[in-house]
Amino acid sequence: TQLLEQSPQFLSIQEGENLTVYCNSSSVFSSLQWYRQEPGEGPVLLVTVVTGGEVKKLKRLTFQFGDARKDSSLHITAAQPGDTGLYLCAGAKAGKSTFGDGTTLTVKP
Amino acid sequence: KAGVTQTPRYLIKTRGQQVTLSCSPISGHRSVSWYQQTPGQGLQFLFEYFSETQRNKGNFPGRFSGRQFSNSRSEMNVSTLELGDSALYLCASSLAGTPIEQFFGPGTRLTVL
């Protein structure tokens, strides 16, 4: 059973465009993390959101945690080729983390 | 501060063999988790160790085992390798007692022929 569903699975855009990726679940999480993974490397932690409705900004990236703590979104403004990678969300519950399947983002120059 | 290191980075084995992968966590981190990543299944949780004790375990067969040493370094072992075990094996460490914010190593790419 997949607890976390990410959409879209693949996204290919031009440099300068905006985009949003989603992470949805029927479960309530105590916190949620977003990671970015480049080919041949391990995921790198971007942010943790804890409070329902919380919004965090990291330069051009905006993360939001749903009010009910079941879903989250990642919005990237003016995407750059360096944003290319696999974006993973992970929900934390009872001391365990469950990962979504990820969104593969390609930003073309 | 040095990050999580994993050795070896690449490994080629044949069916039926066994393999041991090693992970050194960030200094001061006591929780180490292992994941298997494949294109079809994504990131699947194998197990988590904290203070030398296995605290959580995923849904993998008993051929997959692990341990943690007193210095928090961890190893995982896969016996009787199958073709389907080909994957990127990732180790992640975390500071707190619950492995929520995890710091990943670069992974070991295992190919089973």
Short mmCIF file of C-alpha atoms in Angstrom, two decimals:
data_model
loop_
_atom_site.label_atom_id
_atom_site.label_comp_id
_atom_site.label_asym_id
_atom_site.label_seq_id
_atom_site.Cartn_x
_atom_site.Cartn_y
_atom_site.Cartn_z
CA THR A 1 0.00 0.00 0.00
CA GLN A 2 1.46 3.32 -1.13
CA LEU A 3 0.85 5.81 1.66
CA LEU A 4 2.27 8.81 -0.19
CA GLU A 5 1.42 9.65 -3.76
CA GLN A 6 3.40 12.22 -5.66
CA SER A 7 2.29 13.97 -8.80
CA PRO A 8 3.18 14.48 -11.48
CA GLN A 9 5.55 11.55 -11.86
CA PHE A 10 7.53 13.33 -14.58
CA LEU A 11 7.77 17.02 -15.43
CA SER A 12 9.79 18.63 -18.20
CA ILE A 13 9.78 22.42 -18.46
CA GLN A 14 11.78 25.31 -19.90
CA GLU A 15 14.07 27.48 -17.84
CA GLY A 16 12.17 30.35 -16.27
CA GLU A 17 8.83 28.56 -15.91
CA ASN A 18 7.05 27.99 -12.60
CA LEU A 19 5.93 24.59 -11.39
CA THR A 20 4.21 22.83 -8.51
CA VAL A 21 4.57 19.24 -7.41
CA TYR A 22 2.23 17.53 -5.00
CA CYS A 23 2.48 14.96 -2.25
CA ASN A 24 -0.81 13.46 -1.08
CA SER A 25 -1.86 10.91 1.50
CA SER A 26 -4.88 9.70 3.41
CA SER A 27 -2.71 9.47 6.52
CA VAL A 28 -1.90 12.23 8.98
CA PHE A 29 1.80 12.81 9.50
CA SER A 30 3.59 14.42 12.41
CA SER A 31 5.97 16.06 9.95
CA LEU A 32 6.88 15.91 6.31
CA GLN A 33 10.23 16.26 4.60
CA TRP A 34 11.16 17.15 1.03
CA TYR A 35 14.37 15.85 -0.51
CA ARG A 36 16.09 16.33 -3.86
CA GLN A 37 18.15 13.58 -5.41
CA GLU A 38 20.54 13.85 -8.33
CA PRO A 39 21.55 10.84 -10.42
CA GLY A 40 24.07 8.60 -8.70
CA GLU A 41 23.74 10.40 -5.37
CA GLY A 42 21.68 10.10 -2.22
CA PRO A 43 18.71 12.36 -1.46
CA VAL A 44 19.50 15.72 0.11
CA LEU A 45 17.13 17.15 2.71
CA LEU A 46 15.54 20.43 1.59
CA VAL A 47 13.02 21.21 4.30
CA THR A 48 10.88 19.86 7.13
CA VAL A 49 7.33 21.08 7.71
CA VAL A 50 5.61 20.31 10.98
CA THR A 51 2.57 22.50 11.56
CA GLY A 52 -0.63 22.22 9.52
CA GLY A 53 -0.83 25.14 7.11
CA GLU A 54 2.87 25.91 7.50
CA VAL A 55 4.64 27.60 4.61
CA LYS A 56 8.42 27.64 4.27
CA LYS A 57 10.47 29.39 1.65
CA LEU A 58 13.92 28.43 0.51
CA LYS A 59 15.05 30.95 -2.13
CA ARG A 60 12.87 30.12 -5.16
CA LEU A 61 11.28 27.09 -3.51
CA THR A 62 8.07 27.35 -1.47
CA PHE A 63 6.87 24.40 0.60
CA GLN A 64 3.41 24.13 2.10
CA PHE A 65 1.99 21.60 4.55
CA GLY A 66 -1.73 20.98 4.31
CA ASP A 67 -3.98 22.13 7.13
CA ALA A 68 -4.82 18.52 8.02
CA ARG A 69 -1.15 17.45 7.74
CA LYS A 70 -2.02 14.90 5.06
CA ASP A 71 -0.56 16.60 2.01
CA SER A 72 2.12 18.98 0.89
CA SER A 73 3.21 20.93 -2.15
CA LEU A 74 6.45 22.27 -3.51
CA HIS A 75 6.37 25.29 -5.77
CA ILE A 76 9.42 26.41 -7.73
CA THR A 77 9.52 29.90 -9.22
CA ALA A 78 11.57 30.65 -12.31
CA ALA A 79 13.04 27.14 -12.55
CA GLN A 80 16.68 26.76 -13.51
CA PRO A 81 18.56 23.80 -15.03
CA GLY A 82 20.21 23.29 -11.65
CA ASP A 83 16.79 22.41 -10.22
CA THR A 84 16.76 19.24 -12.30
CA GLY A 85 16.46 16.13 -10.17
CA LEU A 86 14.16 13.71 -8.38
CA TYR A 87 12.03 15.38 -5.73
CA LEU A 88 10.92 13.09 -2.92
CA CYS A 89 8.52 13.72 -0.09
CA ALA A 90 8.64 11.68 3.10
CA GLY A 91 5.97 11.54 5.77
CA ALA A 92 6.93 10.85 9.35
CA LYS A 93 4.61 8.91 11.62
CA ALA A 94 5.30 6.99 14.83
CA GLY A 95 9.03 7.36 14.36
CA LYS A 96 9.04 5.99 10.83
CA SER A 97 9.43 7.71 7.49
CA THR A 98 7.57 6.68 4.35
CA PHE A 99 8.75 7.99 1.00
CA GLY A 100 6.71 8.81 -2.06
CA ASP A 101 7.85 7.57 -5.47
CA GLY A 102 9.07 11.02 -6.41
CA THR A 103 8.69 13.56 -9.17
CA THR A 104 11.42 13.64 -11.80
CA LEU A 105 11.93 17.24 -12.87
CA THR A 106 13.88 18.25 -15.96
CA VAL A 107 14.52 21.93 -16.59
CA LYS A 108 15.75 22.64 -20.11
CA PRO A 109 17.96 25.66 -20.77
CA LYS B 1 31.69 17.94 9.45
CA ALA B 2 32.03 14.91 7.20
CA GLY B 3 28.86 13.54 5.66
CA VAL B 4 27.58 9.99 5.55
CA THR B 5 29.98 7.68 3.77
CA GLN B 6 29.18 4.36 2.17
CA THR B 7 31.53 1.72 0.85
CA PRO B 8 31.89 0.38 -1.68
CA ARG B 9 30.23 2.74 -4.17
CA TYR B 10 29.80 0.04 -6.80
CA LEU B 11 29.61 -3.71 -6.54
CA ILE B 12 28.99 -6.51 -9.00
CA LYS B 13 28.04 -9.95 -7.71
CA THR B 14 26.54 -13.11 -9.13
CA ARG B 15 23.40 -14.90 -8.05
CA GLY B 16 23.80 -16.94 -4.88
CA GLN B 17 26.66 -14.90 -3.50
CA GLN B 18 26.45 -12.73 -0.43
CA VAL B 19 27.43 -9.10 0.04
CA THR B 20 28.22 -6.74 2.91
CA LEU B 21 27.77 -3.00 2.60
CA SER B 22 29.17 -0.48 5.04
CA CYS B 23 27.93 2.89 6.26
CA SER B 24 29.62 5.48 8.46
CA PRO B 25 27.14 8.04 9.81
CA ILE B 26 27.76 11.69 10.51
CA SER B 27 29.70 12.10 13.74
CA GLY B 28 27.29 12.23 16.67
CA HIS B 29 24.41 10.62 14.80
CA ARG B 30 23.18 7.48 16.50
CA SER B 31 20.36 6.41 14.20
CA VAL B 32 21.17 4.68 10.93
CA SER B 33 18.56 3.57 8.42
CA TRP B 34 18.94 1.53 5.25
CA TYR B 35 16.87 1.83 2.09
CA GLN B 36 16.70 0.02 -1.21
CA GLN B 37 15.99 2.19 -4.24
CA THR B 38 14.89 0.77 -7.58
CA PRO B 39 13.20 2.46 -10.57
CA GLY B 40 10.07 0.37 -10.15
CA GLN B 41 9.64 0.42 -6.37
CA GLY B 42 11.15 3.74 -5.34
CA LEU B 43 12.72 4.07 -1.91
CA GLN B 44 11.88 1.08 0.27
CA PHE B 45 12.76 1.01 3.96
CA LEU B 46 14.89 -1.95 5.04
CA PHE B 47 15.66 -1.34 8.71
CA GLU B 48 16.79 1.19 11.26
CA TYR B 49 19.35 0.85 14.02
CA PHE B 50 19.72 3.01 17.08
CA SER B 51 22.37 2.45 19.73
CA GLU B 52 23.28 -0.95 18.29
CA THR B 53 19.67 -2.20 18.38
CA GLN B 54 17.37 -2.76 15.44
CA ARG B 55 14.44 -0.51 16.19
CA ASN B 56 12.36 -0.78 13.03
CA LYS B 57 12.21 -3.21 10.16
CA GLY B 58 10.65 -3.07 6.72
CA ASN B 59 9.04 -5.85 4.72
CA PHE B 60 12.10 -7.56 3.32
CA PRO B 61 13.00 -11.26 3.53
CA GLY B 62 15.40 -12.57 6.13
CA ARG B 63 18.19 -12.63 3.54
CA PHE B 64 18.57 -8.94 4.34
CA SER B 65 20.17 -8.29 7.70
CA GLY B 66 22.12 -5.56 9.39
CA ARG B 67 23.96 -4.53 12.47
CA GLN B 68 25.31 -1.45 14.16
CA PHE B 69 28.53 -1.11 16.07
CA SER B 70 29.28 0.87 19.22
CA ASN B 71 30.70 3.72 17.13
CA SER B 72 27.37 3.90 15.24
CA ARG B 73 28.86 2.53 12.04
CA SER B 74 26.51 0.09 10.37
CA GLU B 75 26.67 -2.79 7.96
CA MET B 76 24.01 -4.55 5.98
CA ASN B 77 24.32 -8.03 4.58
CA VAL B 78 22.40 -9.69 1.78
CA SER B 79 22.79 -13.44 1.47
CA THR B 80 21.91 -15.69 -1.47
CA LEU B 81 21.69 -12.80 -3.89
CA GLU B 82 18.93 -12.74 -6.48
CA LEU B 83 18.74 -10.75 -9.72
CA GLY B 84 16.00 -8.62 -8.18
CA ASP B 85 18.38 -7.42 -5.47
CA SER B 86 20.09 -5.18 -8.01
CA ALA B 87 19.49 -1.68 -6.69
CA LEU B 88 20.96 1.42 -5.13
CA TYR B 89 21.32 0.82 -1.40
CA LEU B 90 21.18 4.01 0.62
CA CYS B 91 22.19 4.59 4.18
CA ALA B 92 20.86 7.56 6.14
CA SER B 93 21.80 8.85 9.56
CA SER B 94 19.98 11.17 11.91
CA LEU B 95 20.80 12.96 15.10
CA ALA B 96 17.64 12.60 17.13
CA GLY B 97 16.11 9.48 18.59
CA THR B 98 13.51 9.38 15.84
CA PRO B 99 14.94 9.20 12.29
CA ILE B 100 12.90 11.98 10.78
CA GLU B 101 15.39 14.41 9.24
CA GLN B 102 17.75 12.06 7.55
CA PHE B 103 21.11 12.67 5.93
CA PHE B 104 21.85 10.24 3.16
CA GLY B 105 25.08 8.81 1.88
CA PRO B 106 25.81 8.52 -1.84
CA GLY B 107 24.69 4.90 -1.91
CA THR B 108 26.13 1.60 -3.05
CA ARG B 109 25.12 0.51 -6.52
CA LEU B 110 24.75 -3.28 -6.42
CA THR B 111 24.44 -5.23 -9.64
CA VAL B 112 23.60 -8.93 -9.47
CA LEU B 113 24.38 -10.94 -12.60
#
